[in-house]
Amino acid sequence: MNEHDSEKMAGMLETMGYESTSNEKEADLIIYNTCLVRKNAELKVYGNLGHLKTLKKKKPDLIIAVCGCMTQKKEIRDLIKEKYSHVDIVFGTHNIHKLPELIANHKQNPGMVIDVWEEAGDIVEDVPVRRKFGFKAFVNVMHGCNNFCTYCIVPYTRGRERSRHPDNILKEIEQLAKQGCKEVTLLGQNVNSYGKTLENKITFAKLLRMVNEIDGIERIRFTTSHPKDLSDELIYTIRDCEKVCEHIHLPFQAGSNNILKKMNRKYTKEQYLELAEKIKKEIPGVAITTDIIVGFPGETEEDFKDTLDVVKKVRFDSAFTFIYSIRKGTPAAKMENQIPDDIKHKRFQKLLDTLYPISLEINKKLKDKEIKVLVEEVSKADDTKLTGRTRTNKVVHFKGDKSLVGNIVTVKITNPKTWTLEGVLVEEN
Ligand code: SAH
Ligand code: SF4
């Protein structure tokens, strides 16, 4: 979500005549698009802002801006005002489209410009976007979240759930397809509740079917799915629409019913297991990935065993794993029995030790298989190699010419590893 917001900011800046640079010292404008999901991300921003003080002294015309989830919090804005007075512009998640105006304001009236909206306004369409890749693109289908999982800051920084009108989504994807885009990833905090806020209600499955009809688009991905809202209609749609990839990211967060209840996730361990089973049965070759949190307040050894049990039963292709991080303003931050760091770390390691061998076993089954791969870029580590992704979202490395970037090719898997697959190119189709 943040990455795509950054693409929108880059798009607006390009229309203003800015070009991007990877060298901080060359920049006339530096924007930090921040995340507040975990403490580490927050601390990193303070470190980076502190470090920019020296650069700003040497180059007083440099404009420094901070935006994203952090600036939605008043206490963080106060901290920036007090400790990082060299920051020029502060804006939030709801008014990204105002960036050009804020830069102009700052140029006219030097001093810190702060413009953060507490509430989201109407969804702003037609913001220019500078996409990282031409052949694949993120497309927002909805903004915000209404779920209020008790550990999570997102509903407070991104506001209430709002769906984009399907006509606007389809128009954007048709435009992308005309420009040569082959893969779209539909974005929302909980795509399964897409359409509920629209005047003419429509389900996410229906939206997928409409995107599936767009000529030129070859792969459709989406993230994230909340287990409580994943319908049979959606499972059958993924199965039946040839462009919708066989990959579901289905965060389960914790295995114990007691913890799931405290997290306000609104499903039980048994319901999650049943859902994963149904998905595997109905969608041949599907990859299921997940998000898991360890060390939620009050988590006992027994509770944690339930998390490991879900991992062993579902056998995820891969997982994003998190150590619970206290987020001020969320209900879980005030819960008793916060788990000590050493226990959190021990459980975290045990979780990884359980997940990784399963990923490797699953990937090993792909040895000698010929798989379609969308080539994304020349490998960073070795410029004779290319990196791409399977429909199941696995990263593949293989030798090939850079002219293949953006094409869908066939690769034979020779060496499957835990996180990536190595292979050889067999067909440049
Ligand atoms: N809307 C998405 C997730 C958004 S946040 C969903 O519901 O799946 C991405 C992930 O960060 C979450 O799935 C969760 O696993 C993790 N996360 C969120 N808040 C956290 C916290 N306070 N501590 C640790 N991990 C957290
Ligand atoms: Fe956060 Fe839960 Fe909303 Fe995901 S569904 S963004 S975890 S509150």
Coordinates of C-alpha atoms and ligand atoms in Angstrom, one line a residue:
M1 CA 0.0 0.0 0.0
N2 CA 2.8 2.4 0.9
E3 CA 4.8 1.4 -2.1
H4 CA 1.9 2.3 -4.3
D5 CA 1.3 5.6 -2.5
S6 CA 5.0 6.4 -3.2
E7 CA 4.4 5.6 -6.9
K8 CA 1.6 8.2 -6.9
M9 CA 3.9 10.8 -5.3
A10 CA 6.6 10.1 -7.8
G11 CA 4.0 10.5 -10.6
M12 CA 3.0 13.9 -9.3
L13 CA 6.6 15.0 -8.8
E14 CA 7.4 14.0 -12.4
T15 CA 4.6 16.1 -13.7
M16 CA 6.2 19.0 -11.7
G17 CA 9.5 18.4 -13.5
Y18 CA 11.3 16.4 -10.8
E19 CA 13.4 13.4 -11.7
S20 CA 14.3 10.5 -9.3
T21 CA 17.8 9.9 -7.9
S22 CA 19.2 7.2 -5.7
N23 CA 21.8 9.6 -4.4
E24 CA 20.5 11.4 -1.3
K25 CA 23.1 14.1 -1.7
E26 CA 21.9 15.0 -5.2
A27 CA 18.2 15.3 -4.2
D28 CA 16.3 18.7 -4.1
L29 CA 13.5 17.0 -2.3
I30 CA 13.4 14.0 0.0
I31 CA 10.1 12.4 1.2
Y32 CA 9.8 9.8 3.9
N33 CA 6.7 7.7 3.3
T34 CA 6.4 6.1 6.8
C35 CA 4.9 3.0 8.3
L36 CA 3.6 2.6 11.8
V37 CA 2.7 -1.1 11.9
R38 CA 5.7 -1.9 14.1
K39 CA 8.0 0.1 16.3
N40 CA 11.2 -0.7 14.4
A41 CA 9.9 1.0 11.3
E42 CA 9.1 4.0 13.3
L43 CA 12.5 4.2 15.0
K44 CA 14.2 4.0 11.6
V45 CA 12.5 7.1 10.4
Y46 CA 13.6 9.1 13.5
G47 CA 17.2 7.9 12.8
N48 CA 17.0 8.9 9.1
L49 CA 15.5 12.3 9.9
G50 CA 18.2 13.0 12.5
H51 CA 20.9 12.1 9.9
L52 CA 19.4 14.5 7.3
K53 CA 20.1 17.5 9.6
T54 CA 23.7 17.7 8.4
L55 CA 22.7 17.5 4.8
K56 CA 20.1 20.2 5.2
K57 CA 22.7 22.5 6.8
K58 CA 25.0 22.1 3.8
K59 CA 22.1 22.5 1.4
P60 CA 19.5 24.8 2.9
D61 CA 17.3 24.7 -0.2
L62 CA 16.8 20.9 0.2
I63 CA 13.1 20.2 0.9
I64 CA 12.4 17.4 3.4
A65 CA 8.9 16.0 3.7
V66 CA 7.4 13.3 6.0
C67 CA 4.1 11.6 5.2
G68 CA 2.4 8.2 5.7
C69 CA 0.9 6.5 8.7
M70 CA 3.3 8.1 11.3
T71 CA 2.2 11.6 10.6
Q72 CA -1.5 10.7 11.2
K73 CA -0.6 10.6 14.9
K74 CA -0.6 14.0 16.7
E75 CA 2.0 13.0 19.2
I76 CA 4.4 12.1 16.4
R77 CA 3.7 15.4 14.5
D78 CA 4.5 17.2 17.8
L79 CA 7.7 15.3 18.1
I80 CA 8.7 16.2 14.5
K81 CA 7.9 19.9 15.2
E82 CA 10.0 19.8 18.4
K83 CA 13.0 17.6 17.5
Y84 CA 13.2 17.7 13.7
S85 CA 12.5 21.3 12.9
H86 CA 14.6 21.0 9.7
V87 CA 11.6 19.0 8.2
D88 CA 9.8 21.3 5.8
I89 CA 6.5 19.5 4.9
V90 CA 4.4 17.1 6.9
F91 CA 1.3 15.5 5.4
G92 CA -0.8 12.4 6.0
T93 CA -2.3 9.4 4.3
H94 CA -5.5 11.1 3.2
N95 CA -4.1 14.1 1.3
I96 CA -1.3 12.6 -0.8
H97 CA -2.8 14.3 -3.9
K98 CA -2.1 17.7 -2.3
L99 CA 1.7 17.2 -2.5
P100 CA 2.3 19.7 -5.4
E101 CA 0.3 22.3 -3.6
L102 CA 2.2 21.8 -0.3
I103 CA 5.5 22.1 -2.1
A104 CA 4.4 25.3 -3.7
N105 CA 3.1 26.6 -0.3
H106 CA 6.4 25.8 1.3
K107 CA 8.4 27.6 -1.5
Q108 CA 6.3 30.7 -0.9
N109 CA 6.3 30.7 2.8
P110 CA 9.4 29.0 4.2
G111 CA 8.8 27.3 7.5
M112 CA 7.2 23.9 8.3
V113 CA 4.0 23.3 6.4
I114 CA 1.8 20.8 8.2
D115 CA -1.3 19.5 6.5
V116 CA -2.8 16.3 7.9
W117 CA -6.4 15.3 7.5
E118 CA -7.9 13.4 10.5
E119 CA -10.6 11.9 8.2
A120 CA -10.4 10.6 4.7
G121 CA -12.1 12.8 2.0
D122 CA -13.6 11.4 -1.2
I123 CA -11.4 9.0 -3.0
V124 CA -9.3 11.1 -5.4
E125 CA -9.1 9.6 -8.9
D126 CA -6.7 10.2 -11.8
V127 CA -3.6 11.0 -9.7
P128 CA -0.6 10.5 -12.0
V129 CA 1.4 7.4 -11.1
R130 CA 5.1 6.7 -11.8
R131 CA 5.1 2.9 -11.7
K132 CA 8.2 1.0 -10.9
F133 CA 7.5 -1.5 -13.7
G134 CA 5.7 -1.1 -17.0
F135 CA 4.5 -4.7 -17.1
K136 CA 3.1 -5.1 -13.6
A137 CA 1.2 -2.6 -11.5
F138 CA -0.6 -2.1 -8.2
V139 CA -4.1 -0.9 -8.3
N140 CA -6.1 0.2 -5.2
V141 CA -9.5 -1.3 -5.0
M142 CA -10.3 0.1 -1.6
H143 CA -8.8 2.2 1.1
G144 CA -8.9 2.0 4.9
C145 CA -10.0 -0.8 7.2
N146 CA -13.0 -1.4 9.5
N147 CA -11.7 -4.5 11.3
F148 CA -9.9 -3.1 14.3
C149 CA -7.8 -6.1 15.1
T150 CA -6.7 -5.1 18.6
Y151 CA -2.9 -5.1 17.8
C152 CA -3.2 -3.0 14.7
I153 CA -2.7 0.7 14.0
V154 CA -3.9 0.7 10.4
P155 CA -7.6 1.6 11.0
Y156 CA -6.4 4.6 13.0
T157 CA -4.0 5.9 10.3
R158 CA -5.8 4.9 7.1
G159 CA -9.4 5.6 8.2
R160 CA -12.6 3.7 7.5
E161 CA -13.1 1.3 4.7
R162 CA -14.0 2.9 1.3
S163 CA -14.2 1.0 -2.0
R164 CA -13.4 2.5 -5.3
H165 CA -16.1 2.5 -7.9
P166 CA -15.6 -0.5 -10.2
D167 CA -15.8 1.7 -13.3
N168 CA -12.8 3.6 -12.1
I169 CA -10.9 0.4 -11.3
L170 CA -11.7 -1.1 -14.7
K171 CA -10.8 2.1 -16.5
E172 CA -7.4 2.2 -14.8
I173 CA -6.6 -1.4 -15.6
E174 CA -7.8 -1.1 -19.2
Q175 CA -5.5 1.9 -19.6
L176 CA -2.6 -0.1 -18.0
A177 CA -3.2 -3.0 -20.4
K178 CA -3.1 -0.6 -23.4
Q179 CA 0.3 0.5 -22.1
G180 CA 1.6 -3.1 -22.0
C181 CA 0.9 -4.0 -18.5
K182 CA 0.5 -7.8 -18.0
E183 CA 0.0 -8.2 -14.3
V184 CA -2.1 -6.3 -11.8
T185 CA -2.2 -6.6 -8.1
L186 CA -5.5 -5.4 -6.6
L187 CA -4.8 -3.8 -3.2
G188 CA -6.9 -3.4 -0.1
Q189 CA -6.5 -4.1 3.6
N190 CA -9.3 -6.6 3.3
V191 CA -10.2 -7.1 -0.4
N192 CA -12.9 -9.6 0.6
S193 CA -15.1 -6.9 1.9
Y194 CA -14.8 -4.9 -1.4
G195 CA -17.9 -3.2 -2.6
K196 CA -19.8 -3.1 0.7
T197 CA -19.5 0.7 0.9
L198 CA -20.7 1.3 -2.7
E199 CA -24.3 2.4 -3.5
N200 CA -24.6 -0.5 -5.9
K201 CA -23.2 -3.4 -3.9
I202 CA -20.8 -5.7 -5.7
T203 CA -18.6 -8.5 -4.4
F204 CA -14.8 -8.8 -4.9
A205 CA -15.4 -12.0 -6.8
K206 CA -17.5 -10.1 -9.3
L207 CA -14.8 -7.5 -9.7
L208 CA -12.2 -10.2 -10.3
R209 CA -14.4 -11.6 -13.0
M210 CA -14.7 -8.2 -14.7
V211 CA -10.9 -7.7 -14.5
N212 CA -10.4 -11.2 -16.0
E213 CA -12.2 -10.0 -19.2
I214 CA -9.7 -7.2 -19.9
D215 CA -7.6 -7.9 -23.0
G216 CA -3.8 -7.8 -22.5
I217 CA -3.9 -8.5 -18.7
E218 CA -2.5 -12.0 -18.2
R219 CA -2.1 -12.3 -14.4
I220 CA -4.3 -11.0 -11.6
R221 CA -3.2 -10.9 -8.0
F222 CA -4.8 -9.5 -4.9
T223 CA -3.9 -8.8 -1.3
T224 CA -4.9 -9.1 1.5
S225 CA -7.7 -11.5 2.3
H226 CA -9.2 -11.6 5.7
P227 CA -10.2 -15.2 6.6
K228 CA -13.6 -14.1 8.1
D229 CA -14.8 -12.7 4.8
L230 CA -13.4 -15.2 2.2
S231 CA -16.5 -16.5 0.5
D232 CA -17.1 -19.7 -1.5
E233 CA -17.9 -17.4 -4.4
L234 CA -14.4 -16.0 -4.3
I235 CA -12.8 -19.5 -4.1
Y236 CA -14.7 -20.6 -7.2
T237 CA -13.8 -17.4 -9.0
I238 CA -10.1 -17.9 -8.4
R239 CA -10.5 -21.5 -9.6
D240 CA -12.5 -20.5 -12.8
C241 CA -10.8 -17.3 -13.9
E242 CA -7.7 -18.3 -15.9
K243 CA -5.9 -15.0 -15.3
V244 CA -6.4 -15.0 -11.5
C245 CA -3.2 -16.5 -10.0
E246 CA -3.3 -19.6 -7.8
H247 CA -2.0 -17.8 -4.7
I248 CA -3.9 -16.6 -1.6
H249 CA -2.3 -14.6 1.1
L250 CA -4.4 -15.5 4.1
P251 CA -3.1 -14.1 7.4
F252 CA -4.0 -16.2 10.4
Q253 CA -2.0 -14.2 13.0
A254 CA -2.4 -16.8 15.8
G255 CA -3.6 -20.4 16.3
S256 CA -5.2 -20.2 19.7
N257 CA -8.9 -19.4 19.9
N258 CA -8.3 -17.5 23.1
I259 CA -5.7 -15.2 21.4
L260 CA -7.8 -14.9 18.2
K261 CA -10.6 -13.7 20.3
K262 CA -8.4 -11.1 22.1
M263 CA -7.1 -10.1 18.7
N264 CA -10.7 -9.5 17.5
R265 CA -10.1 -11.6 14.4
K266 CA -13.6 -13.1 14.3
Y267 CA -12.7 -16.6 13.3
T268 CA -11.6 -19.7 15.2
K269 CA -8.6 -22.0 14.6
E270 CA -11.0 -24.7 13.3
Q271 CA -12.7 -22.3 10.9
Y272 CA -9.3 -21.2 9.5
L273 CA -8.2 -24.8 9.1
E274 CA -11.4 -25.7 7.3
L275 CA -11.1 -22.7 5.0
A276 CA -7.5 -23.6 4.1
E277 CA -8.5 -27.1 3.4
K278 CA -11.4 -26.0 1.1
I279 CA -9.1 -23.7 -0.8
K280 CA -6.5 -26.5 -1.4
K281 CA -9.2 -28.9 -2.5
E282 CA -10.9 -26.4 -4.9
I283 CA -7.9 -24.7 -6.4
P284 CA -5.3 -27.2 -7.8
G285 CA -1.7 -26.1 -7.2
V286 CA -2.7 -23.2 -5.0
A287 CA 0.0 -21.6 -2.8
I288 CA -1.2 -20.3 0.6
T289 CA 0.9 -17.7 2.4
T290 CA 0.2 -16.0 5.6
D291 CA 1.1 -13.5 8.3
I292 CA 1.8 -14.7 11.9
I293 CA 2.3 -12.7 15.1
V294 CA 4.1 -14.2 18.1
G295 CA 4.0 -12.8 21.6
F296 CA 0.6 -11.2 21.6
P297 CA -0.3 -10.1 25.2
G298 CA -1.3 -13.1 27.3
E299 CA 0.0 -15.7 24.8
T300 CA 0.9 -18.9 26.8
E301 CA 3.1 -21.8 25.7
E302 CA -0.1 -23.7 25.0
D303 CA -1.5 -20.8 22.8
F304 CA 1.8 -20.7 20.9
K305 CA 1.6 -24.5 20.3
D306 CA -1.7 -23.8 18.5
T307 CA 0.1 -21.4 16.2
L308 CA 2.7 -24.1 15.4
D309 CA -0.1 -26.6 14.9
V310 CA -1.8 -24.4 12.3
V311 CA 1.6 -24.1 10.5
K312 CA 2.1 -27.8 10.4
K313 CA -1.5 -28.6 9.3
V314 CA -1.8 -25.9 6.6
R315 CA 1.8 -26.1 5.4
F316 CA 2.2 -22.6 4.1
D317 CA 4.3 -21.9 1.0
S318 CA 5.8 -19.0 2.9
A319 CA 4.9 -16.5 5.7
F320 CA 5.5 -13.0 6.9
T321 CA 6.4 -13.4 10.6
F322 CA 6.1 -10.7 13.2
I323 CA 7.1 -10.3 16.8
Y324 CA 4.2 -8.5 18.5
S325 CA 5.0 -4.8 18.8
I326 CA 3.1 -2.5 21.2
R327 CA 1.3 0.2 19.2
K328 CA 0.1 3.1 21.3
G329 CA -3.6 3.8 20.8
T330 CA -4.6 0.2 20.1
P331 CA -6.5 -1.9 22.6
A332 CA -3.8 -4.6 22.9
A333 CA -1.3 -2.0 24.0
K334 CA -3.2 -1.7 27.3
M335 CA -3.7 -5.4 27.8
E336 CA -2.1 -7.1 30.8
N337 CA 0.5 -9.9 30.5
Q338 CA 2.7 -8.3 27.9
I339 CA 5.2 -11.0 26.9
P340 CA 8.9 -10.5 27.8
D341 CA 11.2 -10.0 24.9
D342 CA 13.3 -13.1 25.5
I343 CA 10.2 -15.3 25.4
K344 CA 8.9 -13.6 22.2
H345 CA 12.3 -14.1 20.5
K346 CA 12.5 -17.8 21.5
R347 CA 9.0 -18.4 20.2
F348 CA 9.8 -16.5 17.0
Q349 CA 12.9 -18.7 16.3
K350 CA 10.8 -21.8 16.9
L351 CA 8.2 -20.5 14.5
L352 CA 10.8 -20.0 11.8
D353 CA 12.3 -23.4 12.5
T354 CA 8.9 -24.9 11.9
L355 CA 8.0 -22.8 8.8
Y356 CA 11.2 -23.1 6.8
P357 CA 11.5 -26.9 6.3
I358 CA 7.9 -27.0 5.2
S359 CA 8.6 -24.3 2.5
L360 CA 11.6 -26.2 1.3
E361 CA 9.6 -29.5 1.1
I362 CA 6.9 -27.8 -0.9
N363 CA 9.4 -26.2 -3.2
K364 CA 11.3 -29.4 -3.7
K365 CA 8.2 -30.9 -5.3
L366 CA 8.7 -28.4 -8.1
K367 CA 12.1 -29.9 -9.2
D368 CA 12.2 -30.7 -12.9
K369 CA 8.8 -29.0 -13.5
E370 CA 8.4 -26.5 -16.3
I371 CA 6.8 -23.4 -15.0
K372 CA 5.6 -20.1 -16.5
V373 CA 7.5 -17.1 -15.1
L374 CA 6.9 -13.4 -15.6
V375 CA 10.4 -12.0 -15.9
E376 CA 10.8 -8.9 -13.6
E377 CA 14.4 -7.8 -13.6
V378 CA 18.0 -8.6 -14.1
S379 CA 19.2 -10.3 -10.9
K380 CA 20.9 -7.8 -8.5
A381 CA 23.6 -10.3 -7.5
D382 CA 24.5 -11.5 -11.1
D383 CA 23.7 -9.6 -14.2
T384 CA 23.7 -12.7 -16.4
K385 CA 20.7 -13.9 -14.5
L386 CA 17.1 -12.9 -14.5
T387 CA 14.6 -12.8 -11.7
G388 CA 10.9 -13.5 -12.1
R389 CA 7.8 -14.9 -10.4
T390 CA 5.6 -17.9 -10.9
R391 CA 1.8 -17.6 -10.8
T392 CA 2.1 -18.9 -7.2
N393 CA 4.3 -15.9 -6.4
K394 CA 7.6 -17.8 -6.0
V395 CA 10.8 -16.0 -7.0
V396 CA 12.8 -17.8 -9.7
H397 CA 16.4 -17.1 -10.8
F398 CA 17.7 -18.3 -14.2
K399 CA 20.2 -17.4 -16.9
G400 CA 18.8 -15.3 -19.6
D401 CA 19.0 -12.1 -21.7
K402 CA 17.8 -8.8 -20.2
S403 CA 15.6 -8.3 -23.3
L404 CA 13.2 -10.9 -21.7
V405 CA 12.3 -8.6 -18.9
G406 CA 8.5 -8.1 -18.9
N407 CA 7.9 -11.4 -20.9
I408 CA 6.2 -14.6 -19.6
V409 CA 8.7 -17.4 -20.3
T410 CA 8.9 -21.1 -19.4
V411 CA 11.6 -22.1 -16.9
K412 CA 12.5 -25.7 -15.8
I413 CA 13.2 -25.8 -12.1
T414 CA 16.6 -27.4 -11.3
N415 CA 17.3 -26.3 -7.7
P416 CA 14.4 -25.5 -5.4
K417 CA 15.4 -23.7 -2.2
T418 CA 13.5 -22.5 0.8
W419 CA 12.8 -19.0 -0.5
T420 CA 13.7 -19.1 -4.2
L421 CA 13.8 -21.5 -7.1
E422 CA 16.7 -21.8 -9.5
G423 CA 16.1 -23.0 -13.0
V424 CA 17.0 -22.9 -16.7
L425 CA 15.1 -21.2 -19.4
V426 CA 13.4 -23.6 -21.8
E427 CA 11.1 -21.4 -23.9
E428 CA 11.0 -17.7 -24.5
N429 CA 7.3 -17.6 -25.4
Ligands
SAH1 N1 -4.7 -5.8 6.3 C1 -3.7 -6.8 6.4 C2 -2.5 -6.6 7.1 C3 -1.9 -5.2 7.3 S1 -0.6 -5.1 8.5 C4 -4.4 -8.0 7.0 O1 -5.3 -8.0 7.8 O2 -3.9 -9.1 6.6 C5 0.4 -6.4 8.0 C6 0.7 -7.4 9.1 O3 1.5 -6.8 10.1 C7 -0.5 -8.0 9.8 O4 -1.1 -9.0 9.1 C8 0.1 -8.5 11.1 O5 0.6 -9.8 11.0 C9 1.3 -7.5 11.3 N2 1.1 -6.6 12.4 C10 0.1 -5.6 12.4 N3 0.2 -4.9 13.6 C11 1.2 -5.5 14.3 C12 1.8 -5.3 15.6 N4 1.3 -4.4 16.4 N5 2.8 -6.1 16.0 C13 3.3 -7.1 15.1 N6 2.8 -7.3 13.9 C14 1.8 -6.5 13.5
SF4_2 FE1 -5.0 -4.2 10.6 FE2 -6.8 -6.2 11.0 FE3 -7.3 -4.2 9.3 FE4 -5.5 -5.9 8.6 S1 -7.7 -6.4 8.9 S2 -5.3 -3.7 8.5 S3 -4.6 -6.5 10.6 S4 -7.0 -4.0 11.5

